[in-house]
Amino acid sequence: MKKTFCWILGILTALCIAIACIWGGEIASIGSIQSVEGNPYLYKMEYKAVYDLDDVIAHDIDQNAELLGYVISRVGKGLPLKIGSSQVADENGKTNTFNCTSFQATKADGDGFWYGRNYDYFKNPTMVTISHPKKGYASIACSDMSHFGYSLEKLPTSLATKLNCLASIYAPVDGINEKGLCTSIMALPKQASQQDTPKHDVGTTIIMRLWLDRCATVDEALALLETVDVRHDAAVGSGYHYMVADANGDCAVVEFDKEDGWKTMIVRKEEGANSMLVTNHLLSEKYYTTEPDPAVGNPHSKSWWRYETAGAFLEEHDGTLTLDEAQECLSRVHWKDLVWDNGAVEDTQYSNVYDEKDIVLYLRNWNDYETTHQFRL
């Protein structure tokens, strides 16, 4: 009997060691997931598992379904796991575009820069992922949890339901790394980049993870951009442009030319300017217009009104803001109860201000402008 017990105990011990060796990082990551200050729709995770961006690039992943399949293969290690998306789609299967505002502004005391960002979309839970990769810079990034299967009705409240959260490392929609490099994404209807050269493909959010992990400056981010093809998932019904900014005050918007093979177009921050702003229409000289035009942006989300309103606030302050003023700038262009044709209601899911010098995220969730959550590396 004693020998049998020892034999069983030995098997269980070996099994536990094997599980720890295979899934130790994933288990630790899942174990770190918690709601933020009791908010049932805002979560934080310390990502501790190993991930390989070179492997992601080698797989030429350019569609959301492919990305989720890749995550399953990495996390499941052969087990039949399933991760899906719960994004809202219309009757044609197209997802309505999220509509955002981003800016870089000089701190009022002159010691560094703020990076402001509204993420306007449907009411979904948010994940803040903090990562310290062995190969790359540490970062704080935000994800819309609907991208990997969550909704207000499906939340990571148990061990089983937390598994999908591991996909957040591949799905940032904005973030900052330890060097102060910030990036965010803004939607452009019917302008999904389909770059097609012999270079490897990267999808909508993977390019942002690459910037956060590998780049300290805007110049480095733009140089990395030239080594890959950025391909947005055309099935989603939207394309995107990006803002990237660094702790030195450099800032650029990355766009893609739909009339010329989706070639990259770069709009740089004006020399001597204290701020730069982007919403949901093209800024490149070839397409820029001051009048709402569905061919170059999203009039439904009042992109031009938000650009003018936030721009006027920045100009009034000469592009130099306090933290309170940076938050005020975002609040002036936030959404509440924007109704789409399919009946879905859009709000500002969160408003972020990143401190590019001290590497702090100040987050206000779902138009709650009385509560600011802070995140640090």
Tab-separated table of C-alpha atoms in Angstrom:
chain	number	residue	atom	x	y	z
A	1	MET	CA	0.000	0.000	0.000
A	2	LYS	CA	2.789	2.380	0.938
A	3	LYS	CA	4.641	1.584	-2.289
A	4	THR	CA	1.479	2.237	-4.301
A	5	PHE	CA	0.967	5.582	-2.580
A	6	CYS	CA	4.581	6.590	-3.238
A	7	TRP	CA	4.221	5.509	-6.854
A	8	ILE	CA	1.075	7.617	-7.334
A	9	LEU	CA	2.658	10.564	-5.537
A	10	GLY	CA	5.701	10.318	-7.788
A	11	ILE	CA	3.540	10.316	-10.903
A	12	LEU	CA	1.554	13.344	-9.690
A	13	THR	CA	4.760	15.192	-8.817
A	14	ALA	CA	6.247	14.456	-12.228
A	15	LEU	CA	3.010	15.564	-13.881
A	16	CYS	CA	2.999	18.846	-11.951
A	17	ILE	CA	6.626	19.489	-12.873
A	18	ALA	CA	5.875	18.771	-16.529
A	19	ILE	CA	2.887	21.124	-16.509
A	20	ALA	CA	4.970	23.835	-14.842
A	21	CYS	CA	7.731	23.399	-17.432
A	22	ILE	CA	5.308	23.499	-20.365
A	23	TRP	CA	2.778	26.074	-19.191
A	24	GLY	CA	4.522	27.815	-16.293
A	25	GLY	CA	4.544	31.237	-17.941
A	26	GLU	CA	0.946	30.947	-19.086
A	27	ILE	CA	-0.205	29.785	-15.644
A	28	ALA	CA	1.618	32.685	-13.960
A	29	SER	CA	0.090	35.137	-16.434
A	30	ILE	CA	-3.425	33.835	-15.870
A	31	GLY	CA	-2.843	33.909	-12.132
A	32	SER	CA	-1.971	37.607	-12.305
A	33	ILE	CA	-5.270	38.637	-13.935
A	34	GLN	CA	-7.410	40.822	-11.738
A	35	SER	CA	-10.047	43.492	-12.045
A	36	VAL	CA	-8.731	46.993	-11.446
A	37	GLU	CA	-10.002	48.577	-8.239
A	38	GLY	CA	-13.135	46.439	-8.390
A	39	ASN	CA	-14.128	47.612	-11.877
A	40	PRO	CA	-15.789	44.552	-13.504
A	41	TYR	CA	-14.940	45.767	-17.014
A	42	LEU	CA	-11.287	46.761	-16.543
A	43	TYR	CA	-8.562	44.155	-16.045
A	44	LYS	CA	-4.823	44.005	-15.579
A	45	MET	CA	-2.435	41.181	-16.412
A	46	GLU	CA	1.313	40.694	-15.959
A	47	TYR	CA	2.247	38.710	-19.050
A	48	LYS	CA	4.928	36.199	-18.060
A	49	ALA	CA	4.798	33.623	-20.861
A	50	VAL	CA	7.388	33.387	-23.633
A	51	TYR	CA	6.430	34.758	-27.035
A	52	ASP	CA	8.474	34.958	-30.223
A	53	LEU	CA	7.771	37.853	-32.569
A	54	ASP	CA	10.196	36.499	-35.170
A	55	ASP	CA	8.034	33.382	-35.299
A	56	VAL	CA	4.911	35.521	-35.692
A	57	ILE	CA	6.527	37.372	-38.603
A	58	ALA	CA	7.603	34.108	-40.222
A	59	HIS	CA	3.983	32.913	-40.215
A	60	ASP	CA	2.806	35.899	-42.349
A	61	ILE	CA	-0.278	36.396	-40.192
A	62	ASP	CA	-2.509	39.129	-41.604
A	63	GLN	CA	-6.042	38.119	-40.552
A	64	ASN	CA	-7.651	38.102	-37.140
A	65	ALA	CA	-8.759	34.473	-37.462
A	66	GLU	CA	-5.206	33.441	-38.333
A	67	LEU	CA	-3.856	35.358	-35.354
A	68	LEU	CA	-6.289	33.659	-32.981
A	69	GLY	CA	-5.350	30.301	-34.509
A	70	TYR	CA	-1.695	31.084	-33.907
A	71	VAL	CA	-2.392	32.014	-30.287
A	72	ILE	CA	-4.223	28.715	-29.823
A	73	SER	CA	-1.261	26.770	-31.177
A	74	ARG	CA	1.184	28.659	-28.948
A	75	VAL	CA	-0.888	28.462	-25.779
A	76	GLY	CA	-2.478	25.051	-26.313
A	77	LYS	CA	0.727	23.304	-27.390
A	78	GLY	CA	-1.337	20.712	-29.168
A	79	LEU	CA	-4.456	20.777	-26.982
A	80	PRO	CA	-7.817	21.468	-28.730
A	81	LEU	CA	-8.411	24.966	-27.362
A	82	LYS	CA	-10.710	27.557	-28.908
A	83	ILE	CA	-10.508	31.341	-28.882
A	84	GLY	CA	-13.054	33.448	-30.748
A	85	SER	CA	-13.957	37.078	-31.288
A	86	SER	CA	-17.127	38.719	-30.011
A	87	GLN	CA	-16.839	41.977	-31.939
A	88	VAL	CA	-20.134	43.495	-33.082
A	89	ALA	CA	-20.861	42.959	-36.794
A	90	ASP	CA	-23.616	44.211	-39.036
A	91	GLU	CA	-25.927	42.108	-41.215
A	92	ASN	CA	-23.196	41.821	-43.862
A	93	GLY	CA	-20.693	40.448	-41.393
A	94	LYS	CA	-18.700	43.662	-41.309
A	95	THR	CA	-17.487	45.143	-38.035
A	96	ASN	CA	-18.184	48.815	-37.469
A	97	THR	CA	-15.002	50.810	-37.084
A	98	PHE	CA	-13.739	52.157	-33.806
A	99	ASN	CA	-13.187	55.887	-33.846
A	100	CYS	CA	-10.352	57.393	-31.894
A	101	THR	CA	-8.352	60.513	-31.126
A	102	SER	CA	-4.610	60.622	-30.396
A	103	PHE	CA	-2.141	63.413	-29.758
A	104	GLN	CA	1.297	64.162	-28.442
A	105	ALA	CA	1.700	67.357	-26.445
A	106	THR	CA	4.562	68.965	-24.543
A	107	LYS	CA	4.314	68.965	-20.767
A	108	ALA	CA	3.504	72.394	-19.393
A	109	ASP	CA	6.656	72.345	-17.267
A	110	GLY	CA	8.725	71.496	-20.363
A	111	ASP	CA	10.017	68.264	-18.857
A	112	GLY	CA	8.793	65.609	-21.268
A	113	PHE	CA	5.686	64.843	-23.301
A	114	TRP	CA	2.158	63.536	-22.887
A	115	TYR	CA	0.577	61.056	-25.275
A	116	GLY	CA	-3.213	61.257	-25.219
A	117	ARG	CA	-5.590	58.684	-26.628
A	118	ASN	CA	-9.378	58.133	-26.716
A	119	TYR	CA	-10.530	54.665	-27.740
A	120	ASP	CA	-14.093	55.069	-28.984
A	121	TYR	CA	-15.936	51.809	-29.608
A	122	PHE	CA	-18.740	49.660	-28.290
A	123	LYS	CA	-19.023	48.827	-24.617
A	124	ASN	CA	-16.450	46.106	-24.161
A	125	PRO	CA	-14.113	45.181	-21.310
A	126	THR	CA	-10.528	46.456	-21.424
A	127	MET	CA	-7.281	44.656	-20.625
A	128	VAL	CA	-4.093	46.431	-19.519
A	129	THR	CA	-1.174	44.093	-20.230
A	130	ILE	CA	2.226	44.679	-18.653
A	131	SER	CA	5.037	42.675	-20.233
A	132	HIS	CA	8.755	42.259	-19.583
A	133	PRO	CA	9.983	40.160	-22.523
A	134	LYS	CA	13.427	38.583	-22.385
A	135	LYS	CA	14.094	39.962	-25.856
A	136	GLY	CA	12.634	43.433	-26.025
A	137	TYR	CA	11.500	46.441	-24.057
A	138	ALA	CA	9.034	46.222	-21.192
A	139	SER	CA	5.686	47.845	-21.958
A	140	ILE	CA	2.187	48.756	-20.821
A	141	ALA	CA	-0.463	48.144	-23.481
A	142	CYS	CA	-4.251	48.318	-23.690
A	143	SER	CA	-6.462	45.870	-25.572
A	144	ASP	CA	-10.144	45.768	-26.436
A	145	MET	CA	-11.075	42.378	-24.996
A	146	SER	CA	-13.780	41.776	-27.612
A	147	HIS	CA	-10.922	41.118	-30.048
A	148	PHE	CA	-10.241	37.844	-28.274
A	149	GLY	CA	-13.665	36.691	-27.274
A	150	TYR	CA	-14.932	38.767	-24.344
A	151	SER	CA	-18.016	40.934	-23.919
A	152	LEU	CA	-20.037	42.439	-21.084
A	153	GLU	CA	-21.685	39.033	-20.703
A	154	LYS	CA	-18.447	37.033	-20.961
A	155	LEU	CA	-15.756	38.159	-18.536
A	156	PRO	CA	-12.576	36.528	-17.164
A	157	THR	CA	-14.054	35.641	-13.809
A	158	SER	CA	-12.823	32.038	-13.519
A	159	LEU	CA	-9.724	30.062	-14.408
A	160	ALA	CA	-11.385	28.598	-17.491
A	161	THR	CA	-12.620	31.951	-18.776
A	162	LYS	CA	-9.263	33.677	-18.268
A	163	LEU	CA	-7.436	31.629	-20.903
A	164	ASN	CA	-8.352	33.908	-23.805
A	165	CYS	CA	-6.648	36.827	-22.049
A	166	LEU	CA	-3.289	35.423	-23.145
A	167	ALA	CA	-4.079	36.677	-26.660
A	168	SER	CA	-3.772	40.280	-25.439
A	169	ILE	CA	0.005	40.280	-25.922
A	170	TYR	CA	-0.588	40.120	-29.677
A	171	ALA	CA	-3.475	42.596	-29.747
A	172	PRO	CA	-2.529	46.021	-28.356
A	173	VAL	CA	-4.490	49.004	-29.634
A	174	ASP	CA	-2.247	51.484	-27.820
A	175	GLY	CA	0.663	51.392	-25.413
A	176	ILE	CA	3.982	52.693	-24.119
A	177	ASN	CA	7.322	50.973	-23.624
A	178	GLU	CA	10.112	51.539	-21.116
A	179	LYS	CA	11.875	53.971	-23.482
A	180	GLY	CA	8.806	56.200	-23.697
A	181	LEU	CA	7.775	55.160	-27.204
A	182	CYS	CA	3.983	55.334	-27.584
A	183	THR	CA	1.720	54.112	-30.334
A	184	SER	CA	-2.012	53.886	-31.066
A	185	ILE	CA	-4.335	52.898	-33.887
A	186	MET	CA	-7.192	54.790	-35.540
A	187	ALA	CA	-9.731	53.331	-37.972
A	188	LEU	CA	-10.203	54.366	-41.594
A	189	PRO	CA	-13.288	52.829	-43.241
A	190	LYS	CA	-12.665	50.751	-46.385
A	191	GLN	CA	-8.937	51.460	-46.393
A	192	ALA	CA	-7.433	48.142	-45.289
A	193	SER	CA	-3.774	48.153	-46.277
A	194	GLN	CA	-2.882	45.190	-48.493
A	195	GLN	CA	0.828	45.722	-48.995
A	196	ASP	CA	2.169	42.916	-51.153
A	197	THR	CA	5.913	42.641	-51.675
A	198	PRO	CA	8.343	39.760	-51.027
A	199	LYS	CA	8.641	40.898	-47.393
A	200	HIS	CA	6.879	39.046	-44.579
A	201	ASP	CA	3.340	40.112	-43.666
A	202	VAL	CA	2.249	41.448	-40.282
A	203	GLY	CA	-1.310	42.178	-39.245
A	204	THR	CA	-3.121	45.141	-37.769
A	205	THR	CA	-1.915	44.911	-34.170
A	206	ILE	CA	1.292	42.904	-34.609
A	207	ILE	CA	3.089	45.936	-36.055
A	208	MET	CA	2.267	47.790	-32.829
A	209	ARG	CA	3.608	44.971	-30.662
A	210	LEU	CA	6.796	45.032	-32.741
A	211	TRP	CA	7.174	48.780	-32.169
A	212	LEU	CA	6.614	48.442	-28.432
A	213	ASP	CA	9.045	45.544	-28.055
A	214	ARG	CA	11.801	46.667	-30.414
A	215	CYS	CA	11.813	50.438	-30.907
A	216	ALA	CA	12.953	53.324	-28.713
A	217	THR	CA	12.404	56.167	-31.194
A	218	VAL	CA	10.127	57.145	-34.052
A	219	ASP	CA	13.012	56.744	-36.496
A	220	GLU	CA	13.526	53.154	-35.321
A	221	ALA	CA	9.797	52.462	-35.661
A	222	LEU	CA	9.731	53.794	-39.222
A	223	ALA	CA	12.839	51.802	-40.097
A	224	LEU	CA	11.217	48.619	-38.773
A	225	LEU	CA	8.115	49.416	-40.815
A	226	GLU	CA	10.194	49.178	-44.001
A	227	THR	CA	11.141	45.550	-43.235
A	228	VAL	CA	7.575	44.136	-43.343
A	229	ASP	CA	4.312	44.407	-45.254
A	230	VAL	CA	1.412	45.715	-43.147
A	231	ARG	CA	-1.797	43.964	-44.134
A	232	HIS	CA	-5.089	44.748	-42.424
A	233	ASP	CA	-7.817	42.118	-42.248
A	234	ALA	CA	-10.045	43.171	-45.158
A	235	ALA	CA	-12.909	41.020	-43.856
A	236	VAL	CA	-13.333	43.394	-40.919
A	237	GLY	CA	-14.385	46.204	-43.244
A	238	SER	CA	-11.909	48.789	-42.031
A	239	GLY	CA	-8.362	49.960	-42.510
A	240	TYR	CA	-6.206	51.902	-40.113
A	241	HIS	CA	-3.535	54.481	-39.603
A	242	TYR	CA	-1.178	54.742	-36.651
A	243	MET	CA	0.445	57.383	-34.510
A	244	VAL	CA	3.875	56.715	-33.030
A	245	ALA	CA	5.733	59.129	-30.728
A	246	ASP	CA	8.858	59.016	-28.602
A	247	ALA	CA	10.210	60.509	-25.399
A	248	ASN	CA	12.323	62.996	-27.386
A	249	GLY	CA	9.187	64.678	-28.718
A	250	ASP	CA	9.330	63.178	-32.207
A	251	CYS	CA	5.957	62.094	-33.564
A	252	ALA	CA	4.602	60.688	-36.840
A	253	VAL	CA	1.422	59.308	-38.369
A	254	VAL	CA	1.745	56.211	-40.543
A	255	GLU	CA	-0.756	55.878	-43.417
A	256	PHE	CA	-1.117	53.773	-46.562
A	257	ASP	CA	-1.822	54.936	-50.116
A	258	LYS	CA	-4.889	53.097	-51.408
A	259	GLU	CA	-4.292	54.413	-54.950
A	260	ASP	CA	-0.652	53.353	-55.195
A	261	GLY	CA	-0.211	49.780	-54.004
A	262	TRP	CA	-0.735	50.715	-50.354
A	263	LYS	CA	2.668	52.350	-50.195
A	264	THR	CA	3.513	53.801	-46.807
A	265	MET	CA	2.886	57.523	-46.321
A	266	ILE	CA	4.476	59.257	-43.346
A	267	VAL	CA	3.270	62.548	-41.868
A	268	ARG	CA	5.842	63.975	-39.456
A	269	LYS	CA	5.287	66.416	-36.651
A	270	GLU	CA	6.058	69.916	-37.863
A	271	GLU	CA	9.477	71.186	-36.896
A	272	GLY	CA	9.257	73.359	-33.796
A	273	ALA	CA	5.664	72.302	-33.052
A	274	ASN	CA	4.721	71.460	-29.490
A	275	SER	CA	1.991	68.992	-30.445
A	276	MET	CA	0.580	66.699	-33.119
A	277	LEU	CA	-2.969	65.365	-33.493
A	278	VAL	CA	-4.767	62.631	-35.459
A	279	THR	CA	-8.358	61.350	-35.577
A	280	ASN	CA	-10.053	59.187	-38.245
A	281	HIS	CA	-9.191	60.767	-41.562
A	282	LEU	CA	-6.034	60.849	-43.635
A	283	LEU	CA	-3.488	63.565	-42.945
A	284	SER	CA	-1.158	62.879	-45.872
A	285	GLU	CA	-0.973	65.801	-48.288
A	286	LYS	CA	-2.291	63.715	-51.180
A	287	TYR	CA	-5.622	63.124	-49.443
A	288	TYR	CA	-5.948	65.712	-46.689
A	289	THR	CA	-9.100	67.807	-46.700
A	290	THR	CA	-10.736	70.086	-44.159
A	291	GLU	CA	-14.208	69.008	-45.333
A	292	PRO	CA	-15.714	65.669	-44.233
A	293	ASP	CA	-15.218	63.151	-47.029
A	294	PRO	CA	-16.046	59.421	-46.687
A	295	ALA	CA	-13.348	58.638	-49.244
A	296	VAL	CA	-10.600	59.652	-46.823
A	297	GLY	CA	-12.104	59.219	-43.372
A	298	ASN	CA	-15.145	58.666	-41.178
A	299	PRO	CA	-17.707	61.476	-41.183
A	300	HIS	CA	-20.156	59.377	-39.132
A	301	SER	CA	-17.828	59.546	-36.146
A	302	LYS	CA	-17.376	63.298	-36.717
A	303	SER	CA	-13.659	62.832	-37.265
A	304	TRP	CA	-13.241	66.326	-38.678
A	305	TRP	CA	-15.166	67.896	-35.782
A	306	ARG	CA	-12.988	66.034	-33.271
A	307	TYR	CA	-9.839	67.055	-35.136
A	308	GLU	CA	-10.923	70.707	-35.139
A	309	THR	CA	-12.101	70.672	-31.509
A	310	ALA	CA	-9.056	68.938	-30.020
A	311	GLY	CA	-6.826	70.987	-32.328
A	312	ALA	CA	-8.335	74.240	-31.083
A	313	PHE	CA	-7.737	73.171	-27.475
A	314	LEU	CA	-4.107	72.314	-28.225
A	315	GLU	CA	-3.621	75.587	-30.083
A	316	GLU	CA	-5.184	77.550	-27.219
A	317	HIS	CA	-2.523	76.076	-24.934
A	318	ASP	CA	0.266	76.365	-27.509
A	319	GLY	CA	0.585	72.581	-27.492
A	320	THR	CA	1.744	72.528	-23.857
A	321	LEU	CA	-0.506	70.868	-21.293
A	322	THR	CA	-0.699	69.769	-17.700
A	323	LEU	CA	-2.001	66.269	-16.996
A	324	ASP	CA	-5.421	67.695	-16.163
A	325	GLU	CA	-5.440	69.634	-19.421
A	326	ALA	CA	-4.418	66.571	-21.423
A	327	GLN	CA	-7.347	64.706	-19.905
A	328	GLU	CA	-9.621	67.673	-20.571
A	329	CYS	CA	-8.567	67.718	-24.228
A	330	LEU	CA	-9.684	64.088	-24.556
A	331	SER	CA	-12.920	64.674	-22.663
A	332	ARG	CA	-13.948	67.396	-25.109
A	333	VAL	CA	-14.051	64.887	-27.967
A	334	HIS	CA	-15.289	61.768	-26.163
A	335	TRP	CA	-18.302	59.785	-27.326
A	336	LYS	CA	-21.434	58.908	-25.416
A	337	ASP	CA	-24.373	57.029	-26.945
A	338	LEU	CA	-23.373	57.283	-30.612
A	339	VAL	CA	-25.949	55.057	-32.370
A	340	TRP	CA	-24.923	53.091	-35.478
A	341	ASP	CA	-27.241	51.954	-38.277
A	342	ASN	CA	-27.415	48.424	-36.834
A	343	GLY	CA	-28.573	49.774	-33.470
A	344	ALA	CA	-25.257	49.276	-31.679
A	345	VAL	CA	-24.284	52.090	-29.310
A	346	GLU	CA	-20.749	53.421	-29.213
A	347	ASP	CA	-19.052	55.138	-26.294
A	348	THR	CA	-15.521	56.125	-25.409
A	349	GLN	CA	-14.309	52.828	-23.977
A	350	TYR	CA	-11.382	54.543	-22.285
A	351	SER	CA	-9.324	57.742	-22.255
A	352	ASN	CA	-5.581	57.321	-21.755
A	353	VAL	CA	-2.816	59.782	-21.059
A	354	TYR	CA	0.692	58.326	-21.151
A	355	ASP	CA	3.622	60.073	-19.470
A	356	GLU	CA	6.452	59.472	-21.934
A	357	LYS	CA	9.144	60.501	-19.448
A	358	ASP	CA	8.085	58.727	-16.258
A	359	ILE	CA	6.377	55.813	-18.100
A	360	VAL	CA	2.982	56.029	-16.431
A	361	LEU	CA	-0.464	55.318	-17.868
A	362	TYR	CA	-3.365	57.394	-16.538
A	363	LEU	CA	-6.574	55.636	-17.631
A	364	ARG	CA	-10.187	56.719	-17.264
A	365	ASN	CA	-12.717	54.028	-18.170
A	366	TRP	CA	-16.077	54.442	-19.917
A	367	ASN	CA	-16.510	58.179	-19.520
A	368	ASP	CA	-15.918	58.035	-15.768
A	369	TYR	CA	-13.944	61.257	-15.583
A	370	GLU	CA	-13.991	61.264	-11.797
A	371	THR	CA	-11.740	58.190	-11.545
A	372	THR	CA	-8.198	57.864	-12.895
A	373	HIS	CA	-6.402	54.518	-12.710
A	374	GLN	CA	-2.593	54.544	-12.770
A	375	PHE	CA	-0.350	51.823	-14.226
A	376	ARG	CA	3.435	51.584	-14.058
A	377	LEU	CA	6.031	49.069	-15.173
